[in-house]
Amino acid sequence: MSSSVSSPALFRERLQSQQARIDRALERLTPPESEYPPSIHQAMRYSLFAGGKRIRPILCLEAAAAVSDATPGIEAPASALEMIHTYSLIHDDLPALDNDDFRRGKPTCHKVFGEAIAILAGDALLTRAFQVVGEMEAPPERRIAIVRELAQAAGTVNGMIGGQVADLEAERKPVEEAHLHYIHRAKTAALIRASLRVGAIFAGASDSQLHALSRFGEQIGLAFQIVDDVLDVVESSAGLGKTAGKDAQQQKATFPALYGVERSREMARHAQQQAVAALEPFGERAVRLRELAALIVERSA
């Protein structure tokens, strides 16, 4: 396996370029604030452009680049992933769920627009994501496969909603190791895994390439959520851009609660190693994915 990486400066430049690329696509693919009825489009765009890192769509872009040098139109499914992710954050912040007043350092959608519009803004982003995929330029069989991937990753069977339900139901209860791993795999890792698979499918990946990128997504998705759990314990609200310590207050099922902070960090690094190992068949073509894996595990917010 190649250990080649670009310089930190080049990596940051690439990351900023990909973030800008996604922002331009989201700007184009999301109805303008002036579109009637304006309140819903204002709420959608408020959360969509609130300063996210665009990790999921960038993973999609880089997975496609690892498979093929020519993937015109990849911004559409990548943007759909960000829409689904943002919908989940809007709903997650609602009083009935995590009841958070801040997201990315700004008031949450329901604090600005009210609960009713926030709920509908989340619904609208999820709906828009599937419209974007349905209208994108790609062979019909790939469009269908990507719709299936997104629906499964966001759904109830080993997907995001299933994970969120299990997370809610585990609050203030003793949690077993297997149940904790299910929550993390479904709530967070499923959409991250789908980000890699969507990029691979769009680019025409072989079965073996799709399998390798799926394995990478599973492991780095797990690492992502473990790090999130740790940051909730060790970082300040200002550093996180949201209320710190909420997991402990709500007695949520987390890796630090079960294993402690240091053991959790070791587990995140191990998952990163497993993820990087899965990329071996791609050689130099996967250098950006390796760098993203390091970013996910070493981030501070």
CSV table of C-alpha atoms in Angstrom, one decimal:
chain,number,residue,atom,x,y,z
A,1,MET,CA,0.0,0.0,0.0
A,2,SER,CA,1.3,3.4,-0.9
A,3,SER,CA,1.9,5.8,2.0
A,4,SER,CA,2.2,8.8,-0.3
A,5,VAL,CA,0.4,12.0,0.8
A,6,SER,CA,0.4,15.5,-0.5
A,7,SER,CA,1.7,18.4,1.5
A,8,PRO,CA,-0.6,19.9,4.2
A,9,ALA,CA,-0.9,23.1,2.2
A,10,LEU,CA,-1.9,21.2,-1.0
A,11,PHE,CA,-4.4,19.1,0.9
A,12,ARG,CA,-6.0,22.2,2.4
A,13,GLU,CA,-6.1,23.8,-1.0
A,14,ARG,CA,-7.8,20.8,-2.5
A,15,LEU,CA,-10.3,20.6,0.4
A,16,GLN,CA,-11.2,24.3,0.0
A,17,SER,CA,-11.6,23.8,-3.8
A,18,GLN,CA,-13.9,20.8,-3.3
A,19,GLN,CA,-16.0,22.7,-0.7
A,20,ALA,CA,-16.4,25.6,-3.1
A,21,ARG,CA,-17.3,23.2,-5.9
A,22,ILE,CA,-20.1,21.7,-3.7
A,23,ASP,CA,-21.3,25.1,-2.6
A,24,ARG,CA,-21.6,26.2,-6.2
A,25,ALA,CA,-23.6,23.1,-7.0
A,26,LEU,CA,-25.9,23.5,-4.0
A,27,GLU,CA,-26.5,27.1,-5.0
A,28,ARG,CA,-27.6,26.0,-8.4
A,29,LEU,CA,-29.6,23.0,-7.3
A,30,THR,CA,-31.6,24.6,-4.4
A,31,PRO,CA,-34.5,26.9,-5.1
A,32,PRO,CA,-33.7,30.6,-4.5
A,33,GLU,CA,-35.0,32.4,-1.4
A,34,SER,CA,-37.3,34.4,-3.6
A,35,GLU,CA,-39.1,31.3,-4.9
A,36,TYR,CA,-42.7,31.1,-3.6
A,37,PRO,CA,-43.3,30.3,-0.8
A,38,PRO,CA,-40.1,32.1,0.3
A,39,SER,CA,-40.2,31.1,4.0
A,40,ILE,CA,-39.4,27.4,3.3
A,41,HIS,CA,-36.7,28.2,0.8
A,42,GLN,CA,-35.1,30.7,3.2
A,43,ALA,CA,-35.1,28.0,5.9
A,44,MET,CA,-33.6,25.3,3.6
A,45,ARG,CA,-30.8,27.6,2.5
A,46,TYR,CA,-30.2,28.9,6.0
A,47,SER,CA,-29.2,25.5,7.2
A,48,LEU,CA,-27.7,24.3,4.0
A,49,PHE,CA,-25.2,27.2,3.8
A,50,ALA,CA,-24.6,27.5,7.6
A,51,GLY,CA,-20.9,26.6,7.2
A,52,GLY,CA,-20.7,22.8,7.0
A,53,LYS,CA,-17.4,21.1,6.1
A,54,ARG,CA,-19.1,19.1,3.2
A,55,ILE,CA,-17.3,15.9,4.3
A,56,ARG,CA,-19.9,13.6,2.8
A,57,PRO,CA,-20.1,15.2,-0.7
A,58,ILE,CA,-16.3,15.5,-0.8
A,59,LEU,CA,-16.0,11.8,0.1
A,60,CYS,CA,-18.4,11.2,-2.9
A,61,LEU,CA,-16.2,13.3,-5.2
A,62,GLU,CA,-13.0,11.6,-4.1
A,63,ALA,CA,-14.5,8.1,-4.4
A,64,ALA,CA,-15.5,8.9,-8.0
A,65,ALA,CA,-12.0,10.3,-8.7
A,66,ALA,CA,-10.4,7.1,-7.3
A,67,VAL,CA,-12.4,5.1,-9.9
A,68,SER,CA,-12.3,7.3,-12.9
A,69,ASP,CA,-10.7,10.5,-14.3
A,70,ALA,CA,-13.9,11.6,-16.0
A,71,THR,CA,-17.0,12.0,-13.9
A,72,PRO,CA,-18.9,15.0,-15.3
A,73,GLY,CA,-22.0,15.7,-13.3
A,74,ILE,CA,-20.8,14.1,-10.0
A,75,GLU,CA,-21.7,17.3,-8.2
A,76,ALA,CA,-25.4,16.4,-8.4
A,77,PRO,CA,-25.4,13.2,-6.3
A,78,ALA,CA,-22.7,14.7,-4.0
A,79,SER,CA,-25.1,17.7,-3.4
A,80,ALA,CA,-28.0,15.3,-2.7
A,81,LEU,CA,-25.9,13.7,0.1
A,82,GLU,CA,-25.4,17.1,1.7
A,83,MET,CA,-29.1,17.9,1.4
A,84,ILE,CA,-29.9,14.6,3.2
A,85,HIS,CA,-27.3,15.3,5.9
A,86,THR,CA,-28.6,18.8,6.5
A,87,TYR,CA,-32.2,17.5,6.7
A,88,SER,CA,-31.0,15.1,9.5
A,89,LEU,CA,-29.3,17.9,11.4
A,90,ILE,CA,-32.4,20.2,11.3
A,91,HIS,CA,-34.6,17.4,12.6
A,92,ASP,CA,-31.9,16.3,15.1
A,93,ASP,CA,-31.8,19.7,16.7
A,94,LEU,CA,-35.6,19.9,17.3
A,95,PRO,CA,-36.9,20.0,20.8
A,96,ALA,CA,-38.4,16.6,20.5
A,97,LEU,CA,-35.0,15.1,19.7
A,98,ASP,CA,-31.7,16.7,20.9
A,99,ASN,CA,-33.3,20.1,21.6
A,100,ASP,CA,-30.2,22.2,20.7
A,101,ASP,CA,-30.2,25.9,20.2
A,102,PHE,CA,-27.0,26.1,18.1
A,103,ARG,CA,-25.5,24.3,15.1
A,104,ARG,CA,-22.2,25.3,13.6
A,105,GLY,CA,-22.1,28.3,15.9
A,106,LYS,CA,-25.4,29.7,14.7
A,107,PRO,CA,-29.0,29.5,16.0
A,108,THR,CA,-30.6,26.3,14.8
A,109,CYS,CA,-33.2,26.3,12.1
A,110,HIS,CA,-36.2,26.0,14.5
A,111,LYS,CA,-34.9,28.9,16.7
A,112,VAL,CA,-34.8,31.2,13.6
A,113,PHE,CA,-37.9,30.0,11.6
A,114,GLY,CA,-40.0,28.1,14.2
A,115,GLU,CA,-40.5,24.4,14.7
A,116,ALA,CA,-43.1,24.0,11.9
A,117,ILE,CA,-41.0,25.5,9.2
A,118,ALA,CA,-37.9,23.7,10.4
A,119,ILE,CA,-39.7,20.4,10.2
A,120,LEU,CA,-40.8,21.2,6.7
A,121,ALA,CA,-37.4,22.5,5.7
A,122,GLY,CA,-35.9,19.1,6.6
A,123,ASP,CA,-38.6,17.3,4.7
A,124,ALA,CA,-38.0,19.6,1.7
A,125,LEU,CA,-34.3,19.0,1.7
A,126,LEU,CA,-34.8,15.2,1.8
A,127,THR,CA,-37.4,15.4,-1.0
A,128,ARG,CA,-35.2,17.8,-3.1
A,129,ALA,CA,-32.3,15.3,-2.8
A,130,PHE,CA,-34.2,12.6,-4.6
A,131,GLN,CA,-35.4,15.1,-7.3
A,132,VAL,CA,-31.8,16.1,-7.9
A,133,VAL,CA,-30.7,12.5,-8.3
A,134,GLY,CA,-33.7,11.7,-10.5
A,135,GLU,CA,-32.9,14.6,-12.9
A,136,MET,CA,-29.1,14.1,-13.0
A,137,GLU,CA,-27.3,13.1,-16.2
A,138,ALA,CA,-26.3,9.5,-15.7
A,139,PRO,CA,-27.2,6.1,-17.2
A,140,PRO,CA,-30.7,5.0,-15.9
A,141,GLU,CA,-29.3,2.0,-14.1
A,142,ARG,CA,-26.8,4.1,-12.1
A,143,ARG,CA,-29.5,6.6,-11.2
A,144,ILE,CA,-31.7,3.8,-9.9
A,145,ALA,CA,-28.8,2.3,-7.9
A,146,ILE,CA,-28.0,5.7,-6.4
A,147,VAL,CA,-31.6,6.3,-5.4
A,148,ARG,CA,-31.5,2.9,-3.7
A,149,GLU,CA,-28.3,3.7,-1.9
A,150,LEU,CA,-29.6,7.0,-0.5
A,151,ALA,CA,-33.0,5.6,0.5
A,152,GLN,CA,-31.4,2.7,2.4
A,153,ALA,CA,-28.7,4.8,4.1
A,154,ALA,CA,-31.4,7.3,5.3
A,155,GLY,CA,-33.9,4.7,6.2
A,156,THR,CA,-35.0,2.4,9.1
A,157,VAL,CA,-33.2,-0.8,8.3
A,158,ASN,CA,-29.5,-0.3,9.2
A,159,GLY,CA,-29.9,3.3,8.1
A,160,MET,CA,-29.9,6.8,9.7
A,161,ILE,CA,-33.4,6.9,11.0
A,162,GLY,CA,-33.1,3.4,12.4
A,163,GLY,CA,-30.0,4.5,14.2
A,164,GLN,CA,-31.6,7.6,15.5
A,165,VAL,CA,-34.5,5.7,16.9
A,166,ALA,CA,-32.1,3.2,18.6
A,167,ASP,CA,-30.2,6.2,20.0
A,168,LEU,CA,-33.3,7.8,21.4
A,169,GLU,CA,-34.5,4.6,23.0
A,170,ALA,CA,-31.1,3.9,24.6
A,171,GLU,CA,-31.0,7.2,26.5
A,172,ARG,CA,-30.8,6.8,30.3
A,173,LYS,CA,-30.4,3.0,30.0
A,174,PRO,CA,-27.4,0.7,30.3
A,175,VAL,CA,-26.2,-0.1,26.8
A,176,GLU,CA,-24.5,-3.2,25.5
A,177,GLU,CA,-21.5,-3.1,23.2
A,178,ALA,CA,-23.4,-4.6,20.2
A,179,HIS,CA,-26.2,-2.1,20.6
A,180,LEU,CA,-23.8,0.8,20.8
A,181,HIS,CA,-22.0,-0.3,17.6
A,182,TYR,CA,-25.4,-0.7,15.8
A,183,ILE,CA,-26.3,2.9,16.8
A,184,HIS,CA,-23.1,4.3,15.4
A,185,ARG,CA,-23.1,2.2,12.2
A,186,ALA,CA,-26.7,3.1,11.4
A,187,LYS,CA,-26.9,6.7,12.7
A,188,THR,CA,-23.7,8.0,11.1
A,189,ALA,CA,-21.7,5.4,9.3
A,190,ALA,CA,-24.5,4.4,6.9
A,191,LEU,CA,-24.6,7.8,5.2
A,192,ILE,CA,-20.9,8.1,5.1
A,193,ARG,CA,-20.6,4.6,3.6
A,194,ALA,CA,-23.3,5.6,1.1
A,195,SER,CA,-21.3,8.7,0.2
A,196,LEU,CA,-18.4,6.5,-1.0
A,197,ARG,CA,-20.7,4.0,-2.7
A,198,VAL,CA,-22.7,6.8,-4.5
A,199,GLY,CA,-19.4,8.2,-5.9
A,200,ALA,CA,-18.2,4.8,-7.0
A,201,ILE,CA,-21.5,3.8,-8.6
A,202,PHE,CA,-21.7,7.1,-10.5
A,203,ALA,CA,-18.1,6.6,-11.8
A,204,GLY,CA,-18.9,3.0,-13.0
A,205,ALA,CA,-16.9,1.1,-10.3
A,206,SER,CA,-16.3,-2.6,-10.6
A,207,ASP,CA,-17.7,-4.9,-8.0
A,208,SER,CA,-14.3,-5.2,-6.3
A,209,GLN,CA,-13.8,-1.4,-6.3
A,210,LEU,CA,-17.3,-0.9,-4.9
A,211,HIS,CA,-16.6,-3.5,-2.1
A,212,ALA,CA,-13.3,-1.8,-1.2
A,213,LEU,CA,-14.9,1.7,-1.0
A,214,SER,CA,-17.8,0.3,1.0
A,215,ARG,CA,-15.4,-1.2,3.5
A,216,PHE,CA,-13.5,2.2,3.7
A,217,GLY,CA,-16.8,3.9,4.3
A,218,GLU,CA,-18.0,1.6,7.0
A,219,GLN,CA,-14.7,2.0,9.0
A,220,ILE,CA,-14.2,5.7,8.5
A,221,GLY,CA,-17.9,6.3,9.3
A,222,LEU,CA,-17.5,4.5,12.6
A,223,ALA,CA,-14.4,6.5,13.3
A,224,PHE,CA,-16.3,9.7,12.5
A,225,GLN,CA,-19.0,9.0,15.1
A,226,ILE,CA,-16.5,7.8,17.8
A,227,VAL,CA,-14.6,11.1,17.4
A,228,ASP,CA,-17.9,13.0,17.6
A,229,ASP,CA,-18.6,11.3,20.9
A,230,VAL,CA,-15.1,12.2,22.2
A,231,LEU,CA,-15.3,15.8,21.1
A,232,ASP,CA,-18.6,16.2,23.0
A,233,VAL,CA,-16.7,15.3,26.1
A,234,VAL,CA,-13.4,17.2,25.6
A,235,GLU,CA,-14.3,20.3,23.6
A,236,SER,CA,-16.1,23.5,24.5
A,237,SER,CA,-19.4,24.7,23.0
A,238,ALA,CA,-17.5,27.5,21.3
A,239,GLY,CA,-15.1,25.0,19.7
A,240,LEU,CA,-17.9,22.6,18.6
A,241,GLY,CA,-20.3,25.3,17.4
A,242,LYS,CA,-23.0,23.5,19.3
A,243,THR,CA,-23.8,22.7,22.9
A,244,ALA,CA,-21.0,20.6,24.4
A,245,GLY,CA,-21.7,17.9,27.0
A,246,LYS,CA,-25.2,17.1,25.7
A,247,ASP,CA,-24.5,13.4,25.4
A,248,ALA,CA,-23.7,13.1,29.1
A,249,GLN,CA,-26.6,15.3,30.1
A,250,GLN,CA,-29.0,13.1,28.2
A,251,GLN,CA,-27.2,10.0,29.2
A,252,LYS,CA,-26.8,8.9,25.6
A,253,ALA,CA,-25.1,5.7,24.5
A,254,THR,CA,-21.6,6.8,23.5
A,255,PHE,CA,-18.2,5.3,23.1
A,256,PRO,CA,-16.7,7.4,25.9
A,257,ALA,CA,-19.5,6.4,28.3
A,258,LEU,CA,-18.8,2.7,27.6
A,259,TYR,CA,-15.1,2.7,27.1
A,260,GLY,CA,-13.7,6.0,28.3
A,261,VAL,CA,-12.1,8.8,26.3
A,262,GLU,CA,-8.6,7.3,25.7
A,263,ARG,CA,-9.9,3.8,24.7
A,264,SER,CA,-12.4,5.5,22.4
A,265,ARG,CA,-9.6,7.4,20.7
A,266,GLU,CA,-7.7,4.2,20.2
A,267,MET,CA,-10.7,2.6,18.6
A,268,ALA,CA,-11.1,5.5,16.2
A,269,ARG,CA,-7.5,5.2,15.2
A,270,HIS,CA,-7.9,1.5,14.7
A,271,ALA,CA,-11.0,2.1,12.5
A,272,GLN,CA,-9.0,4.6,10.5
A,273,GLN,CA,-6.2,2.0,9.9
A,274,GLN,CA,-8.8,-0.6,8.8
A,275,ALA,CA,-10.3,2.0,6.4
A,276,VAL,CA,-7.0,2.9,4.9
A,277,ALA,CA,-6.1,-0.8,4.5
A,278,ALA,CA,-9.3,-1.2,2.4
A,279,LEU,CA,-7.9,1.3,-0.1
A,280,GLU,CA,-4.8,-0.7,-1.0
A,281,PRO,CA,-6.2,-1.8,-4.4
A,282,PHE,CA,-6.4,1.8,-5.5
A,283,GLY,CA,-2.8,2.8,-4.9
A,284,GLU,CA,-2.0,6.4,-5.6
A,285,ARG,CA,-5.5,7.1,-6.8
A,286,ALA,CA,-6.8,7.0,-3.2
A,287,VAL,CA,-4.4,9.4,-1.7
A,288,ARG,CA,-7.1,12.0,-1.1
A,289,LEU,CA,-9.3,9.5,0.6
A,290,ARG,CA,-6.4,8.6,2.9
A,291,GLU,CA,-5.9,12.2,3.7
A,292,LEU,CA,-9.7,12.6,4.4
A,293,ALA,CA,-9.5,9.6,6.8
A,294,ALA,CA,-6.8,11.3,8.7
A,295,LEU,CA,-8.7,14.6,8.8
A,296,ILE,CA,-11.8,12.8,10.2
A,297,VAL,CA,-9.9,11.2,13.0
A,298,GLU,CA,-7.7,14.1,13.9
A,299,ARG,CA,-10.2,16.9,13.8
A,300,SER,CA,-11.0,19.0,16.8
A,301,ALA,CA,-14.6,20.0,15.9
